[in-house]
Amino acid sequence: MRERGTAVVSGVARAGRATWAYIRRAPGTFVWLAILFVTTLIIRHVAPAAADRILERRSTNIHYLEKSPIRVLITSALWIAGSGWFSYFVLYNIFHVPAERWLGTLRWLCVAAIAHVGATYISEGVLYWSIQHGYAPESARYTLDYGVSYALAGVEAVLTYRIAKPWRYVYAAAVVLYYGLDLIQSRDFTSVGHFSAALIGFACYPLTRGRGEPWDPAEALRAVRRRLSKAN
């Protein structure tokens, strides 16, 4: 019994060390996720009216971009719109974690920030043009606009350069198709923002230079097959 207990403790310790090693290799991503977890709990545990006030004050709409742009551009990226926190936990591990490990925390953060800020101004600029030309009501300048999806779209796109050719082109086409179809179907300022963020991510190619050899999916698959053959 004592040996079994020792084995369990040892297994838990190993799992803990492995988890910490995984987190430590992408610190920015997991700090961001931790903040999003806290802000999600806040929104879920306050009254709906209070939640609306909180999000309204952190919205990158036309009104606040004119009044306090730096504040809202930062705080809008600390709250989740739409899907729950766990969905973003999965997406961050699929896209942000490998991007941060590949680029390094500073370059990864630059890509995310450039996509977030650039797509925000492009989408709100389109909305402002629509208001000025009578295609949208004046009240649209107060529309809620917050969340992390623009930054995510930019990081998804920049990961194109992590992949070896010809798979790189398949991945890039999938990103363009995903956000392009949403733009065609929705035709709103948010879909404009997502598509713009993806294009900005592609344009961040200079930040990817000197970051090692591209990852080859075919070679990775062959390596897995070799390990399985040895195991058998």
PDB file of C-alpha atoms in Angstrom:
ATOM      1  CA  MET A   1       0.000   0.000   0.000  1.00  0.00           C
ATOM      2  CA  ARG A   2       2.816   2.372   0.908  1.00  0.00           C
ATOM      3  CA  GLU A   3       4.594   1.617  -2.374  1.00  0.00           C
ATOM      4  CA  ARG A   4       1.410   2.319  -4.319  1.00  0.00           C
ATOM      5  CA  GLY A   5       0.985   5.637  -2.518  1.00  0.00           C
ATOM      6  CA  THR A   6       4.599   6.542  -3.237  1.00  0.00           C
ATOM      7  CA  ALA A   7       4.105   5.706  -6.925  1.00  0.00           C
ATOM      8  CA  VAL A   8       0.984   7.913  -7.085  1.00  0.00           C
ATOM      9  CA  VAL A   9       2.797  10.830  -5.442  1.00  0.00           C
ATOM     10  CA  SER A  10       5.730  10.366  -7.796  1.00  0.00           C
ATOM     11  CA  GLY A  11       3.412  10.287 -10.813  1.00  0.00           C
ATOM     12  CA  VAL A  12       1.625  13.447  -9.699  1.00  0.00           C
ATOM     13  CA  ALA A  13       4.970  15.177  -9.164  1.00  0.00           C
ATOM     14  CA  ARG A  14       6.150  14.212 -12.647  1.00  0.00           C
ATOM     15  CA  ALA A  15       2.885  15.434 -14.172  1.00  0.00           C
ATOM     16  CA  GLY A  16       3.216  18.690 -12.260  1.00  0.00           C
ATOM     17  CA  ARG A  17       6.775  19.242 -13.491  1.00  0.00           C
ATOM     18  CA  ALA A  18       5.764  18.437 -17.067  1.00  0.00           C
ATOM     19  CA  THR A  19       2.827  20.868 -16.873  1.00  0.00           C
ATOM     20  CA  TRP A  20       5.003  23.625 -15.441  1.00  0.00           C
ATOM     21  CA  ALA A  21       7.631  23.047 -18.155  1.00  0.00           C
ATOM     22  CA  TYR A  22       4.896  23.303 -20.795  1.00  0.00           C
ATOM     23  CA  ILE A  23       3.542  26.563 -19.337  1.00  0.00           C
ATOM     24  CA  ARG A  24       6.982  28.072 -18.820  1.00  0.00           C
ATOM     25  CA  ARG A  25       7.786  27.781 -22.532  1.00  0.00           C
ATOM     26  CA  ALA A  26       4.892  30.136 -23.411  1.00  0.00           C
ATOM     27  CA  PRO A  27       4.537  32.430 -20.366  1.00  0.00           C
ATOM     28  CA  GLY A  28       2.761  35.261 -22.170  1.00  0.00           C
ATOM     29  CA  THR A  29       0.001  33.004 -23.449  1.00  0.00           C
ATOM     30  CA  PHE A  30      -0.770  31.566 -20.030  1.00  0.00           C
ATOM     31  CA  VAL A  31      -0.637  34.918 -18.233  1.00  0.00           C
ATOM     32  CA  TRP A  32      -3.160  36.166 -20.793  1.00  0.00           C
ATOM     33  CA  LEU A  33      -5.338  33.094 -20.267  1.00  0.00           C
ATOM     34  CA  ALA A  34      -5.208  33.598 -16.495  1.00  0.00           C
ATOM     35  CA  ILE A  35      -6.386  37.203 -16.881  1.00  0.00           C
ATOM     36  CA  LEU A  36      -9.184  36.099 -19.210  1.00  0.00           C
ATOM     37  CA  PHE A  37     -10.235  33.462 -16.692  1.00  0.00           C
ATOM     38  CA  VAL A  38     -10.562  36.095 -13.955  1.00  0.00           C
ATOM     39  CA  THR A  39     -12.441  38.584 -16.131  1.00  0.00           C
ATOM     40  CA  THR A  40     -14.776  35.828 -17.339  1.00  0.00           C
ATOM     41  CA  LEU A  41     -15.598  34.954 -13.730  1.00  0.00           C
ATOM     42  CA  ILE A  42     -16.288  38.618 -13.012  1.00  0.00           C
ATOM     43  CA  ILE A  43     -18.760  38.906 -15.887  1.00  0.00           C
ATOM     44  CA  ARG A  44     -20.514  35.695 -14.871  1.00  0.00           C
ATOM     45  CA  HIS A  45     -20.943  36.760 -11.251  1.00  0.00           C
ATOM     46  CA  VAL A  46     -22.244  40.299 -11.653  1.00  0.00           C
ATOM     47  CA  ALA A  47     -25.692  41.458 -12.645  1.00  0.00           C
ATOM     48  CA  PRO A  48     -26.344  41.762 -16.402  1.00  0.00           C
ATOM     49  CA  ALA A  49     -26.624  45.541 -16.156  1.00  0.00           C
ATOM     50  CA  ALA A  50     -23.286  45.749 -14.349  1.00  0.00           C
ATOM     51  CA  ALA A  51     -21.685  43.441 -16.919  1.00  0.00           C
ATOM     52  CA  ASP A  52     -22.926  45.691 -19.730  1.00  0.00           C
ATOM     53  CA  ARG A  53     -21.413  48.741 -18.011  1.00  0.00           C
ATOM     54  CA  ILE A  54     -18.077  46.978 -17.519  1.00  0.00           C
ATOM     55  CA  LEU A  55     -17.837  45.877 -21.138  1.00  0.00           C
ATOM     56  CA  GLU A  56     -19.096  49.181 -22.492  1.00  0.00           C
ATOM     57  CA  ARG A  57     -16.259  51.029 -20.714  1.00  0.00           C
ATOM     58  CA  ARG A  58     -13.716  48.643 -22.271  1.00  0.00           C
ATOM     59  CA  SER A  59     -15.114  48.699 -25.784  1.00  0.00           C
ATOM     60  CA  THR A  60     -13.033  49.890 -28.721  1.00  0.00           C
ATOM     61  CA  ASN A  61     -15.983  51.591 -30.364  1.00  0.00           C
ATOM     62  CA  ILE A  62     -15.683  54.897 -32.219  1.00  0.00           C
ATOM     63  CA  HIS A  63     -16.655  56.900 -29.128  1.00  0.00           C
ATOM     64  CA  TYR A  64     -13.932  55.489 -26.882  1.00  0.00           C
ATOM     65  CA  LEU A  65     -11.299  55.356 -29.622  1.00  0.00           C
ATOM     66  CA  GLU A  66     -11.747  59.123 -29.844  1.00  0.00           C
ATOM     67  CA  LYS A  67     -11.917  59.639 -26.082  1.00  0.00           C
ATOM     68  CA  SER A  68      -9.336  57.225 -24.572  1.00  0.00           C
ATOM     69  CA  PRO A  69      -7.818  55.017 -27.294  1.00  0.00           C
ATOM     70  CA  ILE A  70      -4.834  53.594 -25.394  1.00  0.00           C
ATOM     71  CA  ARG A  71      -6.929  52.526 -22.415  1.00  0.00           C
ATOM     72  CA  VAL A  72      -9.599  50.729 -24.419  1.00  0.00           C
ATOM     73  CA  LEU A  73      -7.159  49.144 -26.856  1.00  0.00           C
ATOM     74  CA  ILE A  74      -5.441  47.473 -23.893  1.00  0.00           C
ATOM     75  CA  THR A  75      -8.454  46.645 -21.738  1.00  0.00           C
ATOM     76  CA  SER A  76     -10.616  45.388 -24.617  1.00  0.00           C
ATOM     77  CA  ALA A  77      -8.144  42.516 -25.087  1.00  0.00           C
ATOM     78  CA  LEU A  78      -8.676  41.319 -21.508  1.00  0.00           C
ATOM     79  CA  TRP A  79     -12.292  40.224 -21.941  1.00  0.00           C
ATOM     80  CA  ILE A  80     -13.862  37.422 -23.927  1.00  0.00           C
ATOM     81  CA  ALA A  81     -16.667  37.937 -26.416  1.00  0.00           C
ATOM     82  CA  GLY A  82     -18.825  35.037 -27.568  1.00  0.00           C
ATOM     83  CA  SER A  83     -17.444  31.602 -26.719  1.00  0.00           C
ATOM     84  CA  GLY A  84     -16.585  30.632 -23.173  1.00  0.00           C
ATOM     85  CA  TRP A  85     -13.131  30.622 -21.610  1.00  0.00           C
ATOM     86  CA  PHE A  86     -12.476  26.936 -22.235  1.00  0.00           C
ATOM     87  CA  SER A  87     -12.925  27.381 -25.982  1.00  0.00           C
ATOM     88  CA  TYR A  88     -10.251  30.054 -25.960  1.00  0.00           C
ATOM     89  CA  PHE A  89      -8.066  27.886 -23.729  1.00  0.00           C
ATOM     90  CA  VAL A  90      -8.096  25.272 -26.502  1.00  0.00           C
ATOM     91  CA  LEU A  91      -7.522  27.831 -29.270  1.00  0.00           C
ATOM     92  CA  TYR A  92      -4.681  29.508 -27.373  1.00  0.00           C
ATOM     93  CA  ASN A  93      -2.941  26.158 -26.969  1.00  0.00           C
ATOM     94  CA  ILE A  94      -3.382  25.364 -30.663  1.00  0.00           C
ATOM     95  CA  PHE A  95      -2.208  28.727 -32.014  1.00  0.00           C
ATOM     96  CA  HIS A  96      -0.724  31.087 -29.412  1.00  0.00           C
ATOM     97  CA  VAL A  97       1.453  28.523 -27.626  1.00  0.00           C
ATOM     98  CA  PRO A  98       3.328  27.326 -30.740  1.00  0.00           C
ATOM     99  CA  ALA A  99       3.578  30.908 -32.045  1.00  0.00           C
ATOM    100  CA  GLU A 100       5.091  32.199 -28.798  1.00  0.00           C
ATOM    101  CA  ARG A 101       7.550  29.305 -28.569  1.00  0.00           C
ATOM    102  CA  TRP A 102       8.587  29.822 -32.171  1.00  0.00           C
ATOM    103  CA  LEU A 103       8.812  33.617 -32.266  1.00  0.00           C
ATOM    104  CA  GLY A 104       9.696  34.290 -28.647  1.00  0.00           C
ATOM    105  CA  THR A 105       7.431  36.181 -26.274  1.00  0.00           C
ATOM    106  CA  LEU A 106       8.293  39.682 -27.506  1.00  0.00           C
ATOM    107  CA  ARG A 107       7.790  39.013 -31.216  1.00  0.00           C
ATOM    108  CA  TRP A 108       4.651  36.966 -30.553  1.00  0.00           C
ATOM    109  CA  LEU A 109       3.227  39.814 -28.483  1.00  0.00           C
ATOM    110  CA  CYS A 110       4.088  42.286 -31.246  1.00  0.00           C
ATOM    111  CA  VAL A 111       2.149  40.229 -33.802  1.00  0.00           C
ATOM    112  CA  ALA A 112      -0.864  39.929 -31.490  1.00  0.00           C
ATOM    113  CA  ALA A 113      -0.807  43.640 -30.627  1.00  0.00           C
ATOM    114  CA  ILE A 114      -0.353  44.822 -34.222  1.00  0.00           C
ATOM    115  CA  ALA A 115      -3.238  42.613 -35.381  1.00  0.00           C
ATOM    116  CA  HIS A 116      -5.474  43.709 -32.497  1.00  0.00           C
ATOM    117  CA  VAL A 117      -4.822  47.439 -32.920  1.00  0.00           C
ATOM    118  CA  GLY A 118      -4.681  47.451 -36.722  1.00  0.00           C
ATOM    119  CA  ALA A 119      -7.856  45.415 -37.209  1.00  0.00           C
ATOM    120  CA  THR A 120      -9.682  47.511 -34.623  1.00  0.00           C
ATOM    121  CA  TYR A 121      -8.944  50.752 -36.446  1.00  0.00           C
ATOM    122  CA  ILE A 122      -9.732  49.279 -39.859  1.00  0.00           C
ATOM    123  CA  SER A 123     -13.066  47.806 -38.741  1.00  0.00           C
ATOM    124  CA  GLU A 124     -14.099  50.903 -36.807  1.00  0.00           C
ATOM    125  CA  GLY A 125     -12.961  53.052 -39.742  1.00  0.00           C
ATOM    126  CA  VAL A 126     -15.295  51.100 -42.024  1.00  0.00           C
ATOM    127  CA  LEU A 127     -18.097  51.553 -39.495  1.00  0.00           C
ATOM    128  CA  TYR A 128     -17.383  55.292 -39.242  1.00  0.00           C
ATOM    129  CA  TRP A 129     -17.506  55.577 -43.044  1.00  0.00           C
ATOM    130  CA  SER A 130     -20.849  53.737 -43.015  1.00  0.00           C
ATOM    131  CA  ILE A 131     -22.251  56.157 -40.441  1.00  0.00           C
ATOM    132  CA  GLN A 132     -21.025  59.194 -42.371  1.00  0.00           C
ATOM    133  CA  HIS A 133     -22.653  57.953 -45.585  1.00  0.00           C
ATOM    134  CA  GLY A 134     -25.932  56.919 -44.007  1.00  0.00           C
ATOM    135  CA  TYR A 135     -25.444  53.155 -44.166  1.00  0.00           C
ATOM    136  CA  ALA A 136     -25.383  52.797 -40.365  1.00  0.00           C
ATOM    137  CA  PRO A 137     -27.160  54.762 -37.624  1.00  0.00           C
ATOM    138  CA  GLU A 138     -25.337  57.359 -35.522  1.00  0.00           C
ATOM    139  CA  SER A 139     -25.826  55.129 -32.481  1.00  0.00           C
ATOM    140  CA  ALA A 140     -23.423  52.598 -34.049  1.00  0.00           C
ATOM    141  CA  ARG A 141     -20.483  54.661 -32.784  1.00  0.00           C
ATOM    142  CA  TYR A 142     -21.305  53.216 -29.319  1.00  0.00           C
ATOM    143  CA  THR A 143     -21.467  49.586 -30.482  1.00  0.00           C
ATOM    144  CA  LEU A 144     -19.685  47.107 -28.181  1.00  0.00           C
ATOM    145  CA  ASP A 145     -16.384  45.946 -29.641  1.00  0.00           C
ATOM    146  CA  TYR A 146     -14.079  43.994 -27.348  1.00  0.00           C
ATOM    147  CA  GLY A 147     -12.384  40.615 -27.179  1.00  0.00           C
ATOM    148  CA  VAL A 148      -9.284  38.737 -28.259  1.00  0.00           C
ATOM    149  CA  SER A 149     -10.326  37.371 -31.645  1.00  0.00           C
ATOM    150  CA  TYR A 150      -8.466  39.947 -33.766  1.00  0.00           C
ATOM    151  CA  ALA A 151      -5.183  39.095 -32.054  1.00  0.00           C
ATOM    152  CA  LEU A 152      -5.947  35.397 -32.471  1.00  0.00           C
ATOM    153  CA  ALA A 153      -6.619  35.801 -36.199  1.00  0.00           C
ATOM    154  CA  GLY A 154      -3.315  37.618 -36.645  1.00  0.00           C
ATOM    155  CA  VAL A 155      -1.377  34.903 -34.826  1.00  0.00           C
ATOM    156  CA  GLU A 156      -3.157  32.183 -36.798  1.00  0.00           C
ATOM    157  CA  ALA A 157      -2.039  33.865 -40.014  1.00  0.00           C
ATOM    158  CA  VAL A 158       1.581  34.447 -39.002  1.00  0.00           C
ATOM    159  CA  LEU A 159       1.917  30.738 -38.188  1.00  0.00           C
ATOM    160  CA  THR A 160       1.832  30.221 -41.968  1.00  0.00           C
ATOM    161  CA  TYR A 161       5.571  30.921 -41.990  1.00  0.00           C
ATOM    162  CA  ARG A 162       6.201  28.239 -39.377  1.00  0.00           C
ATOM    163  CA  ILE A 163       5.082  25.551 -41.838  1.00  0.00           C
ATOM    164  CA  ALA A 164       7.262  24.168 -44.631  1.00  0.00           C
ATOM    165  CA  LYS A 165       6.253  24.421 -48.269  1.00  0.00           C
ATOM    166  CA  PRO A 166       4.004  23.256 -49.906  1.00  0.00           C
ATOM    167  CA  TRP A 167       1.885  22.744 -46.756  1.00  0.00           C
ATOM    168  CA  ARG A 168       2.330  26.434 -45.989  1.00  0.00           C
ATOM    169  CA  TYR A 169       0.112  27.363 -48.920  1.00  0.00           C
ATOM    170  CA  VAL A 170      -2.603  24.927 -47.858  1.00  0.00           C
ATOM    171  CA  TYR A 171      -2.653  26.411 -44.364  1.00  0.00           C
ATOM    172  CA  ALA A 172      -2.654  30.008 -45.670  1.00  0.00           C
ATOM    173  CA  ALA A 173      -5.513  29.216 -48.037  1.00  0.00           C
ATOM    174  CA  ALA A 174      -7.504  27.734 -45.144  1.00  0.00           C
ATOM    175  CA  VAL A 175      -7.014  30.896 -43.068  1.00  0.00           C
ATOM    176  CA  VAL A 176      -8.057  33.159 -45.967  1.00  0.00           C
ATOM    177  CA  LEU A 177     -11.041  30.952 -46.795  1.00  0.00           C
ATOM    178  CA  TYR A 178     -12.241  30.818 -43.172  1.00  0.00           C
ATOM    179  CA  TYR A 179     -12.176  34.563 -42.598  1.00  0.00           C
ATOM    180  CA  GLY A 180     -13.056  35.423 -46.195  1.00  0.00           C
ATOM    181  CA  LEU A 181     -16.266  33.402 -46.126  1.00  0.00           C
ATOM    182  CA  ASP A 182     -17.232  35.030 -42.825  1.00  0.00           C
ATOM    183  CA  LEU A 183     -16.666  38.453 -44.398  1.00  0.00           C
ATOM    184  CA  ILE A 184     -18.826  37.592 -47.407  1.00  0.00           C
ATOM    185  CA  GLN A 185     -21.619  36.097 -45.299  1.00  0.00           C
ATOM    186  CA  SER A 186     -21.699  38.552 -42.385  1.00  0.00           C
ATOM    187  CA  ARG A 187     -20.595  41.796 -44.053  1.00  0.00           C
ATOM    188  CA  ASP A 188     -20.331  43.595 -40.718  1.00  0.00           C
ATOM    189  CA  PHE A 189     -17.507  45.524 -39.070  1.00  0.00           C
ATOM    190  CA  THR A 190     -16.466  42.531 -36.938  1.00  0.00           C
ATOM    191  CA  SER A 191     -15.939  40.287 -39.962  1.00  0.00           C
ATOM    192  CA  VAL A 192     -13.983  43.125 -41.574  1.00  0.00           C
ATOM    193  CA  GLY A 193     -11.837  43.208 -38.444  1.00  0.00           C
ATOM    194  CA  HIS A 194     -11.187  39.468 -38.491  1.00  0.00           C
ATOM    195  CA  PHE A 195     -10.227  39.432 -42.170  1.00  0.00           C
ATOM    196  CA  SER A 196      -8.035  42.497 -41.696  1.00  0.00           C
ATOM    197  CA  ALA A 197      -6.323  40.899 -38.693  1.00  0.00           C
ATOM    198  CA  ALA A 198      -5.486  37.824 -40.766  1.00  0.00           C
ATOM    199  CA  LEU A 199      -3.984  39.987 -43.517  1.00  0.00           C
ATOM    200  CA  ILE A 200      -1.973  41.877 -40.904  1.00  0.00           C
ATOM    201  CA  GLY A 201      -0.712  38.555 -39.565  1.00  0.00           C
ATOM    202  CA  PHE A 202       0.494  37.602 -43.039  1.00  0.00           C
ATOM    203  CA  ALA A 203       2.207  40.997 -43.287  1.00  0.00           C
ATOM    204  CA  CYS A 204       4.168  40.292 -40.087  1.00  0.00           C
ATOM    205  CA  TYR A 205       6.526  38.042 -42.047  1.00  0.00           C
ATOM    206  CA  PRO A 206       9.592  40.220 -41.190  1.00  0.00           C
ATOM    207  CA  LEU A 207       9.145  39.264 -37.519  1.00  0.00           C
ATOM    208  CA  THR A 208       9.501  35.576 -38.406  1.00  0.00           C
ATOM    209  CA  ARG A 209      12.927  35.800 -40.034  1.00  0.00           C
ATOM    210  CA  GLY A 210      15.705  33.909 -38.328  1.00  0.00           C
ATOM    211  CA  ARG A 211      13.367  31.828 -36.174  1.00  0.00           C
ATOM    212  CA  GLY A 212      14.617  28.412 -37.241  1.00  0.00           C
ATOM    213  CA  GLU A 213      13.727  25.894 -39.897  1.00  0.00           C
ATOM    214  CA  PRO A 214      10.048  25.557 -40.900  1.00  0.00           C
ATOM    215  CA  TRP A 215       8.075  22.671 -39.450  1.00  0.00           C
ATOM    216  CA  ASP A 216       7.386  19.923 -41.986  1.00  0.00           C
ATOM    217  CA  PRO A 217       4.119  18.045 -41.233  1.00  0.00           C
ATOM    218  CA  ALA A 218       5.120  15.184 -43.525  1.00  0.00           C
ATOM    219  CA  GLU A 219       8.443  14.693 -41.747  1.00  0.00           C
ATOM    220  CA  ALA A 220       6.707  14.887 -38.364  1.00  0.00           C
ATOM    221  CA  LEU A 221       4.298  12.161 -39.471  1.00  0.00           C
ATOM    222  CA  ARG A 222       7.174   9.972 -40.657  1.00  0.00           C
ATOM    223  CA  ALA A 223       8.915  10.437 -37.299  1.00  0.00           C
ATOM    224  CA  VAL A 224       5.768   9.308 -35.457  1.00  0.00           C
ATOM    225  CA  ARG A 225       5.525   6.238 -37.671  1.00  0.00           C
ATOM    226  CA  ARG A 226       9.167   5.377 -36.989  1.00  0.00           C
ATOM    227  CA  ARG A 227       8.628   5.597 -33.233  1.00  0.00           C
ATOM    228  CA  LEU A 228       5.520   3.422 -33.464  1.00  0.00           C
ATOM    229  CA  SER A 229       7.426   0.843 -35.528  1.00  0.00           C
ATOM    230  CA  LYS A 230      10.187   0.691 -32.927  1.00  0.00           C
ATOM    231  CA  ALA A 231       7.652   0.366 -30.128  1.00  0.00           C
ATOM    232  CA  ASN A 232       6.042  -2.614 -31.857  1.00  0.00           C
TER     233      ASN A 232
END
